[in-house]
PDB file of C-alpha atoms in Angstrom:
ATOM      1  CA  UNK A   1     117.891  34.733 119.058  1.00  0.00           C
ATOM      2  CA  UNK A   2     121.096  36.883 118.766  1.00  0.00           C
ATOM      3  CA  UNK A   3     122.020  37.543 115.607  1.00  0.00           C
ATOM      4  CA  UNK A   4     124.785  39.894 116.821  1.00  0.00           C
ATOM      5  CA  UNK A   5     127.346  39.249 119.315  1.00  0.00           C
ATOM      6  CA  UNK A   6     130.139  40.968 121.058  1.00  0.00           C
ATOM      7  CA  UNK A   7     131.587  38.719 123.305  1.00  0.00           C
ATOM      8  CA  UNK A   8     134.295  40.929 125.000  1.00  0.00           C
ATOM      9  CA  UNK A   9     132.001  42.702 127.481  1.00  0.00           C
ATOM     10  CA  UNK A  10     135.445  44.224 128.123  1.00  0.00           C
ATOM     11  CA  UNK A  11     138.471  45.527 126.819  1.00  0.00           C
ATOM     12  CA  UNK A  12     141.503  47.364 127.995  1.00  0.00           C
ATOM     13  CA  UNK A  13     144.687  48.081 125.855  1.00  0.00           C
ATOM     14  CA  UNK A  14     147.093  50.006 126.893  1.00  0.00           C
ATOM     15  CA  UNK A  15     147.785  54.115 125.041  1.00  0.00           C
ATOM     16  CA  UNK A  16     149.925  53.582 122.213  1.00  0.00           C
ATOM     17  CA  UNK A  17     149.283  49.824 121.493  1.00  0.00           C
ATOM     18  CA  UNK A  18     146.430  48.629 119.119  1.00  0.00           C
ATOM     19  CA  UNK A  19     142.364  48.071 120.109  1.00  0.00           C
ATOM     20  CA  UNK A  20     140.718  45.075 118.124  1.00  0.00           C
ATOM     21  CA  UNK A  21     136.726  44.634 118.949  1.00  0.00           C
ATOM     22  CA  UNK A  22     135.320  41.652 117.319  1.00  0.00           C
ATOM     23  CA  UNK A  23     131.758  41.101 116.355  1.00  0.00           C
ATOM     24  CA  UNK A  24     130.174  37.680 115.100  1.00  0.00           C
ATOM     25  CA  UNK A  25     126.560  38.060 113.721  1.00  0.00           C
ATOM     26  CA  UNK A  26     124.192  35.281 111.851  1.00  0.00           C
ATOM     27  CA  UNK A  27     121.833  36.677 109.324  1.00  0.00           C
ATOM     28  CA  UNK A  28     123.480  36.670 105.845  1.00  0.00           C
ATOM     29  CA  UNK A  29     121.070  38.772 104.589  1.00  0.00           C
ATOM     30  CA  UNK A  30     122.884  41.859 106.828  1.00  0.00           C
ATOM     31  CA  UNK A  31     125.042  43.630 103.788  1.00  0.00           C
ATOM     32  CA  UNK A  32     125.972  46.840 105.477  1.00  0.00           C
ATOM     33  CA  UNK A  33     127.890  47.460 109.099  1.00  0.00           C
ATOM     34  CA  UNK A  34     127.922  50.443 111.319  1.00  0.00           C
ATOM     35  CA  UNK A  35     130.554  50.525 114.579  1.00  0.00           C
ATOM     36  CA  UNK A  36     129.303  53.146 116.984  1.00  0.00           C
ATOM     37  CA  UNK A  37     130.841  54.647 119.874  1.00  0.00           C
ATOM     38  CA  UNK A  38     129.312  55.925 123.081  1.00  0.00           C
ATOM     39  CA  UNK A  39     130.265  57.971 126.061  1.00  0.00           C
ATOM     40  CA  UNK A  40     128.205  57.844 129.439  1.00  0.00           C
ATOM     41  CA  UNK A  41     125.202  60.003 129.261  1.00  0.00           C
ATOM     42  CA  UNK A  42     125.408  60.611 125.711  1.00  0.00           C
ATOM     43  CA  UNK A  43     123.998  58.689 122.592  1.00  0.00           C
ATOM     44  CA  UNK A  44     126.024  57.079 120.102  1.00  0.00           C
ATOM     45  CA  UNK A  45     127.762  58.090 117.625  1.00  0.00           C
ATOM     46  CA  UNK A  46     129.048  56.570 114.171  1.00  0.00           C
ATOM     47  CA  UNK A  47     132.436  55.678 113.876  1.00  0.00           C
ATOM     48  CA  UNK A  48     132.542  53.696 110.270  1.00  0.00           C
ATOM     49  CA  UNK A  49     131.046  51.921 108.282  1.00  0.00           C
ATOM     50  CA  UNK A  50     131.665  48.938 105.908  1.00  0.00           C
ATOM     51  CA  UNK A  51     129.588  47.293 102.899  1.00  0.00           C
ATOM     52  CA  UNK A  52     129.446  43.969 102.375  1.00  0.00           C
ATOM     53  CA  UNK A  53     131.159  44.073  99.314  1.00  0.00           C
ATOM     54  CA  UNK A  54     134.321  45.448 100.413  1.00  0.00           C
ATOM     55  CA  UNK A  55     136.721  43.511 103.049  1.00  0.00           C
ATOM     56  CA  UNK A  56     138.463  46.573 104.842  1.00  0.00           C
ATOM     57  CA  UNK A  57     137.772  50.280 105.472  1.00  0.00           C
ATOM     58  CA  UNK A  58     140.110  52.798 106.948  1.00  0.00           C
ATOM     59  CA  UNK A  59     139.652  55.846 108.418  1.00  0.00           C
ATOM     60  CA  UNK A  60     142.415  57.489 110.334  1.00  0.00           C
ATOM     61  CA  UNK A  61     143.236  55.391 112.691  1.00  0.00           C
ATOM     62  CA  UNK A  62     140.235  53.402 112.831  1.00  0.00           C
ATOM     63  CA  UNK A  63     140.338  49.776 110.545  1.00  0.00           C
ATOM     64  CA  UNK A  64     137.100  47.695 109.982  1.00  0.00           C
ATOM     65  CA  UNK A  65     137.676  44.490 108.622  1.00  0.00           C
ATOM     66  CA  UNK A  66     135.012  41.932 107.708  1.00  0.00           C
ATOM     67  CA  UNK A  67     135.071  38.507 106.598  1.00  0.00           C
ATOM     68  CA  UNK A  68     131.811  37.383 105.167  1.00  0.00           C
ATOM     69  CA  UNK A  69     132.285  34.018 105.170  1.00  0.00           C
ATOM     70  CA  UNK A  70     133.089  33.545 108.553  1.00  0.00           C
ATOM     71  CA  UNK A  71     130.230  36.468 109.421  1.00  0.00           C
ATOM     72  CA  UNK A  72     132.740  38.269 111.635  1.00  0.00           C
ATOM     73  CA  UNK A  73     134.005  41.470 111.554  1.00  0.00           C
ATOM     74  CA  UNK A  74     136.637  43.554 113.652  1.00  0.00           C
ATOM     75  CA  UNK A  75     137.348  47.391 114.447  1.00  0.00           C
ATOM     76  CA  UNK A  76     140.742  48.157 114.844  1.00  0.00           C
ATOM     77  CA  UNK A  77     141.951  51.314 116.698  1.00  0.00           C
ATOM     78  CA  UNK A  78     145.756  51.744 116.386  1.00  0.00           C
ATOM     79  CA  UNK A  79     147.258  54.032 117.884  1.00  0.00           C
ATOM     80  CA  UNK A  80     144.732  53.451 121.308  1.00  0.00           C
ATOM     81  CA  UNK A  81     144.363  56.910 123.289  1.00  0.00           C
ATOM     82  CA  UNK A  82     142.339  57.703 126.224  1.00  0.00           C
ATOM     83  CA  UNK A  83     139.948  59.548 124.685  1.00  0.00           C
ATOM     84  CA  UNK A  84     138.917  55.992 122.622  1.00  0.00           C
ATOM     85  CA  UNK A  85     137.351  55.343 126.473  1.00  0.00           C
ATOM     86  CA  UNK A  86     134.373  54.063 125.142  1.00  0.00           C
ATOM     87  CA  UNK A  87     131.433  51.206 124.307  1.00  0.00           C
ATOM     88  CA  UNK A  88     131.694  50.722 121.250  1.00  0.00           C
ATOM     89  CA  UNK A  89     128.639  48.863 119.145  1.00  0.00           C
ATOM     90  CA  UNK A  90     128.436  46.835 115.967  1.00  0.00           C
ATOM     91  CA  UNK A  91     125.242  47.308 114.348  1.00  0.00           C
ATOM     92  CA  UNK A  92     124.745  45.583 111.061  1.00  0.00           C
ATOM     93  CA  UNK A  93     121.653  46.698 108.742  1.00  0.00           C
ATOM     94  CA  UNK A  94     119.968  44.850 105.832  1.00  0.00           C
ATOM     95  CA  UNK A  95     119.920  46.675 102.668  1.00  0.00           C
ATOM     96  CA  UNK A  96     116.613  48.733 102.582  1.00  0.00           C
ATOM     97  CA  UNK A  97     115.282  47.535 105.829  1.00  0.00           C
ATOM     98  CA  UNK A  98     116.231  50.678 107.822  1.00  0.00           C
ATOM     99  CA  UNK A  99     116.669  48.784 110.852  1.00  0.00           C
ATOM    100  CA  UNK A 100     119.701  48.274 112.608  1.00  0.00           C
ATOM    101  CA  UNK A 101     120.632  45.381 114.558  1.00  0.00           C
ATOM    102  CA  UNK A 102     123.168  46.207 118.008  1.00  0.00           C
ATOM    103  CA  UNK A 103     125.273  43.986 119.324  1.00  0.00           C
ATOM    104  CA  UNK A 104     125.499  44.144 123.331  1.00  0.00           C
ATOM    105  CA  UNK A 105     128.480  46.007 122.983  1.00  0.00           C
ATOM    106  CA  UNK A 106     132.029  46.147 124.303  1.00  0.00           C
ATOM    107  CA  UNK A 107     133.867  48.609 126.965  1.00  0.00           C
ATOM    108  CA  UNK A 108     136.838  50.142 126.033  1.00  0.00           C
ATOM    109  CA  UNK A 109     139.428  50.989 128.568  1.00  0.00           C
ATOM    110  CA  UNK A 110     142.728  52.725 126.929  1.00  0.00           C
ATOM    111  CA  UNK A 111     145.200  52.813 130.078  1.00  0.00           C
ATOM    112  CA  UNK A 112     147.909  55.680 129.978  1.00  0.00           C
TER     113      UNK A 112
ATOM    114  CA  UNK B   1     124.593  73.122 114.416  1.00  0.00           C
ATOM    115  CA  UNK B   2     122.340  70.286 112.992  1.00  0.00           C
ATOM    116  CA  UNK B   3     121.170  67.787 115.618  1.00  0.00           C
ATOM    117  CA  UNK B   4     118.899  65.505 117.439  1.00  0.00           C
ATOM    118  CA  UNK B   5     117.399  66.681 121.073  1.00  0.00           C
ATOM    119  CA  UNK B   6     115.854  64.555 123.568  1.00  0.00           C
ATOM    120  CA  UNK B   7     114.014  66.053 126.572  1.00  0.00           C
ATOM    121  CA  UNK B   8     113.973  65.927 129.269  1.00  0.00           C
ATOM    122  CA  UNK B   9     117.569  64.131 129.789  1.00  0.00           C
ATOM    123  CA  UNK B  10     115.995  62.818 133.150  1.00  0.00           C
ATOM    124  CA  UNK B  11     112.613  61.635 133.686  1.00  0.00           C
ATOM    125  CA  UNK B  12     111.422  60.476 136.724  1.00  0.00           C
ATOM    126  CA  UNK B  13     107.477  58.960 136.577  1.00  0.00           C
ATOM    127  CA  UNK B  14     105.670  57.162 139.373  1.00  0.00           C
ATOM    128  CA  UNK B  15     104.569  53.339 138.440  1.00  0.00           C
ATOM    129  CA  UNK B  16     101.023  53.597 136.177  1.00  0.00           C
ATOM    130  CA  UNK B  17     101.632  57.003 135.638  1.00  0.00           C
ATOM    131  CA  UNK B  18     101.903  57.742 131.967  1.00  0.00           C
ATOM    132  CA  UNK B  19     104.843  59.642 130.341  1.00  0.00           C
ATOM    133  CA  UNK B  20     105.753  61.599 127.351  1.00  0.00           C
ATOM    134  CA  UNK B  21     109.428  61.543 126.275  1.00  0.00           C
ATOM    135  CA  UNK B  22     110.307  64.023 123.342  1.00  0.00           C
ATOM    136  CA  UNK B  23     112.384  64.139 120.743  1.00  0.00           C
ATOM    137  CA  UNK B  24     112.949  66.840 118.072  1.00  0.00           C
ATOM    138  CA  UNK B  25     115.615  67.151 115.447  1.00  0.00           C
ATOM    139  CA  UNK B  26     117.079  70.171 112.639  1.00  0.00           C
ATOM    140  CA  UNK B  27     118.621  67.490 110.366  1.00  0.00           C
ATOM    141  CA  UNK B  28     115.280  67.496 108.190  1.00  0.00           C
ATOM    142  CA  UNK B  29     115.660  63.456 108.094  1.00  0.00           C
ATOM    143  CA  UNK B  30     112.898  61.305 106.842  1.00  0.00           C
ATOM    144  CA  UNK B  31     113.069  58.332 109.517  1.00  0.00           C
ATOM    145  CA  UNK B  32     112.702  58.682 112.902  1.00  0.00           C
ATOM    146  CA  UNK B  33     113.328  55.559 115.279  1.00  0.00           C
ATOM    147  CA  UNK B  34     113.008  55.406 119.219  1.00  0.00           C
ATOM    148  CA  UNK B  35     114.849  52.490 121.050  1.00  0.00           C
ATOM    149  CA  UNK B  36     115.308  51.338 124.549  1.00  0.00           C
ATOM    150  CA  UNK B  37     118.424  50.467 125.696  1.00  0.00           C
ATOM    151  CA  UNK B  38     118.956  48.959 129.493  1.00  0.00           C
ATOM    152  CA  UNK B  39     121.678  48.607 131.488  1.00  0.00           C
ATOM    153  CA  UNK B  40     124.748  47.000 129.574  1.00  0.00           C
ATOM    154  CA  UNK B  41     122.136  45.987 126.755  1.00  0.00           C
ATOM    155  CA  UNK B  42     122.142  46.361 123.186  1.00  0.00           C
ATOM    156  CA  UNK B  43     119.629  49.308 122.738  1.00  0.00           C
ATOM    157  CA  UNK B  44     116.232  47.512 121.654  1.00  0.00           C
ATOM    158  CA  UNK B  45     114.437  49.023 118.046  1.00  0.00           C
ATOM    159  CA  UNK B  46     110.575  50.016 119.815  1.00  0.00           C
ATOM    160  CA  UNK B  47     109.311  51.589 116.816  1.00  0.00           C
ATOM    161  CA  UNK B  48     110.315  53.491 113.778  1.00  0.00           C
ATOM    162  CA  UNK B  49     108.759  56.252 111.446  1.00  0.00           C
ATOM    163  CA  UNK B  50     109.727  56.389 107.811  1.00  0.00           C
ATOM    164  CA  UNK B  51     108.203  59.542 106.803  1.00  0.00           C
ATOM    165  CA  UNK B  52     104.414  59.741 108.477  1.00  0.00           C
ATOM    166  CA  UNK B  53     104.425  55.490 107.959  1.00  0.00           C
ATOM    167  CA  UNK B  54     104.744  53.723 111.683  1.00  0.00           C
ATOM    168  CA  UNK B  55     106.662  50.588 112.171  1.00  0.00           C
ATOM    169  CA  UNK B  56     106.089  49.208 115.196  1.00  0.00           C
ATOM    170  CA  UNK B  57     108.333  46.224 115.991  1.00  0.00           C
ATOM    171  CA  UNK B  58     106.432  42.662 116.937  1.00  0.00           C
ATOM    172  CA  UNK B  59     107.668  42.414 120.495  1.00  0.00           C
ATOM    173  CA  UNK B  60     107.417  46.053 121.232  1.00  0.00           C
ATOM    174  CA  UNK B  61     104.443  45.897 123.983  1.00  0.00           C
ATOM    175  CA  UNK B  62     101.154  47.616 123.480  1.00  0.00           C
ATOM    176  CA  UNK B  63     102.055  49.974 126.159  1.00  0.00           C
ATOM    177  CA  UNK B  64     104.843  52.011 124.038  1.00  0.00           C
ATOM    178  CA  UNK B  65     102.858  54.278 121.711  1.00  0.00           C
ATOM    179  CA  UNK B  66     104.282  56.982 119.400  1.00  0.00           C
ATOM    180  CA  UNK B  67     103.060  60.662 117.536  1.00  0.00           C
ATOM    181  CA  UNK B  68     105.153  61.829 114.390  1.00  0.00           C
ATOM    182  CA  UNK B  69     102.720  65.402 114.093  1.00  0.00           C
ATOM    183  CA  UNK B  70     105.583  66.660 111.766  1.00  0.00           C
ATOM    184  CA  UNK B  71     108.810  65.366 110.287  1.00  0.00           C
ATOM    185  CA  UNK B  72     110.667  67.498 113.027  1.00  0.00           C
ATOM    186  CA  UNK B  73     109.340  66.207 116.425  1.00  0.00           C
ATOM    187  CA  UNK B  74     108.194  62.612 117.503  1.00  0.00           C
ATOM    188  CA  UNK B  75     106.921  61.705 120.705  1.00  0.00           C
ATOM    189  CA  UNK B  76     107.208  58.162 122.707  1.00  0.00           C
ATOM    190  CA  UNK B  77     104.259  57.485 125.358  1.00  0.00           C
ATOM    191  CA  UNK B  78     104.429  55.049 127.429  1.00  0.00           C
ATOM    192  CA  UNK B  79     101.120  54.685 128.887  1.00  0.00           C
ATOM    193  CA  UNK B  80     101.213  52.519 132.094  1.00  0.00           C
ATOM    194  CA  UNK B  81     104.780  52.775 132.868  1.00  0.00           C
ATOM    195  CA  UNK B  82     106.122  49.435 135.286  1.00  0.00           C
ATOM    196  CA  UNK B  83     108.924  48.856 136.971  1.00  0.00           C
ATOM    197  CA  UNK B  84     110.834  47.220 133.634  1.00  0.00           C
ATOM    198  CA  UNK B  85     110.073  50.009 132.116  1.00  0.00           C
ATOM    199  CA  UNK B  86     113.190  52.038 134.039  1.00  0.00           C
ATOM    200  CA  UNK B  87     115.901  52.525 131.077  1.00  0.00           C
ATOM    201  CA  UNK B  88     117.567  54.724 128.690  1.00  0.00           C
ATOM    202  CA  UNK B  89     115.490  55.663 125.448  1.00  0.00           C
ATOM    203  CA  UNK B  90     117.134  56.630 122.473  1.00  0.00           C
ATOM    204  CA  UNK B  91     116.017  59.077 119.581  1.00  0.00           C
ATOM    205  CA  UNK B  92     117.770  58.453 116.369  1.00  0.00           C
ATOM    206  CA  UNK B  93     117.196  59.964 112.679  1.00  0.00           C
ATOM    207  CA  UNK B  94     118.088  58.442 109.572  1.00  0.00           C
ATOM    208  CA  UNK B  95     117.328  60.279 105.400  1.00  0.00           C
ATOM    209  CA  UNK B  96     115.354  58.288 103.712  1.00  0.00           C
ATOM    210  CA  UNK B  97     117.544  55.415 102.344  1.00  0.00           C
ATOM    211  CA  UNK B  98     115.855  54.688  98.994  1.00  0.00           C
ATOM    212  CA  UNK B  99     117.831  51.424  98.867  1.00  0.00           C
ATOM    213  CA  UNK B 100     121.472  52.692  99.897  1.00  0.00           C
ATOM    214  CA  UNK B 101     122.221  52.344 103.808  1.00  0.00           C
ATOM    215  CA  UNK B 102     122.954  55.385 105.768  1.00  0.00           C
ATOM    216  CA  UNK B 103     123.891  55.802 109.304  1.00  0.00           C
ATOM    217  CA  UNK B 104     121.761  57.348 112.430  1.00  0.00           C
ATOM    218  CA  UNK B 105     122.146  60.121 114.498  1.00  0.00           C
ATOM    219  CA  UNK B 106     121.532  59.826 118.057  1.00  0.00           C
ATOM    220  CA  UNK B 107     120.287  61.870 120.292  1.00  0.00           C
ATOM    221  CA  UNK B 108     121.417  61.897 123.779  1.00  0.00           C
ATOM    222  CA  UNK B 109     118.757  59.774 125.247  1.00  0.00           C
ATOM    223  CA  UNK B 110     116.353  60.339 128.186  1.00  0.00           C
ATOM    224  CA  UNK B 111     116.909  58.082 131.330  1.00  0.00           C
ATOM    225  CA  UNK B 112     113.344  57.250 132.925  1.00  0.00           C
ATOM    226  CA  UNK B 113     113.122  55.767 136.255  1.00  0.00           C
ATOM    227  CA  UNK B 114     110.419  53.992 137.608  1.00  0.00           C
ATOM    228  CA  UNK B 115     109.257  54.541 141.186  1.00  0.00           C
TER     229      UNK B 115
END
């Protein structure tokens, strides 16, 4: 059972324009999500981070929106560059449980 | 600079053969987790340590073990290594969360193939 799912295996957005990744996950006891980035042959790496009592969270040029009731959330990039050339992961955690939960991930291609 | 290191970066282990990955880290945090991650997978939680306390995940298989001997190094054995076995396995440290959430750091995993 899946309770997290990115179902763009793939992305590519052209430099300049704006990224959106979209994640859809199940368990409404998650109250806390992570969007990480990886490069080949490294680990990941946190991006940012929303609570569930918030709706949006900026950081430079990186968005996270979520909307609980529809248990989706979205990381927009905006302005795209190459070096956002990535897979990036939602990982939702439940308060206290330590764990968190990955979604399959989606490929970022930013296209000069 | 503080961090989370995984060696070897490459391991390659012959089928039954067991094998010791390694992971160390300087951020002084309280959880340490390993996961498996395959090819254009989510990575997969194996087992975590919160403090010297083992979590071991229901579906991780009896042939994944794990040492904590201190809070700075944790080891994952995998005893009778198969073919299924080939994949990328993460390190990641988390401070103890005493009810707030905080992120983990990754190290930069160790890729073990199977022959």
């Amino acid at each position: 059972d899946q309770q997290v799912k990115q179902n763009s295996p793939s992305l590519s957005v052209q430099e300049g324009r704006i990224s959106i990744l979209n994640c859809d996950y199940t368990n409404s006891m998650f109250d806390y999500f992570l969007w990480y980035k990886k490069y080949p042959a490294e680990g990941p790496t946190f991006l940012i981070s929303i609570s569930s009592i918030k709706d949006k969270n900026e950081d430079g040029r990186f968005t996270v929106f979520l909307n609980k009731s529809a248990k989706h959330l979205s990381l927009h990039i905006v302005p795209s560059q190459p070096g956002d050339s990535a897979v990036y992961f939602c990982a939702p955690q439940i308060q206290g449980a330590q764990k968190l939960v990955f979604g399959q991930g989606t490929r970022l291609t930013i296209n000069p | 600079d503080a961090m989370v290191i995984q060696n070897p970066r490459y391991q390659v282990t012959q089928f039954g053969k067991p094998v010791t990955l390694s992971c160390s880290q300087t951020l002084n945090h309280n959880v340490m987790y390993w996961y498996q991650q395959k090819s254009s997978q989510a990575p997969k939680l194996l087992f975590h340590y919160y403090d010297k306390d083992f979590n071991n995940e229901a579906d991780t298989p009896d042939n994944f073990q794990s040492r904590r001997p201190n809070t700075s190094f944790c080891f994952l054995d995998i005893r009778s290594p198969g073919l299924g076995d080939a994949a990328m396995y993460l390190c990641a440290t988390s401070p103890r969360t005493g009810g707030t959430s905080y992120e983990q750091y990754f190290g930069p995993g160790t890729r073990l193939t199977v022959t």
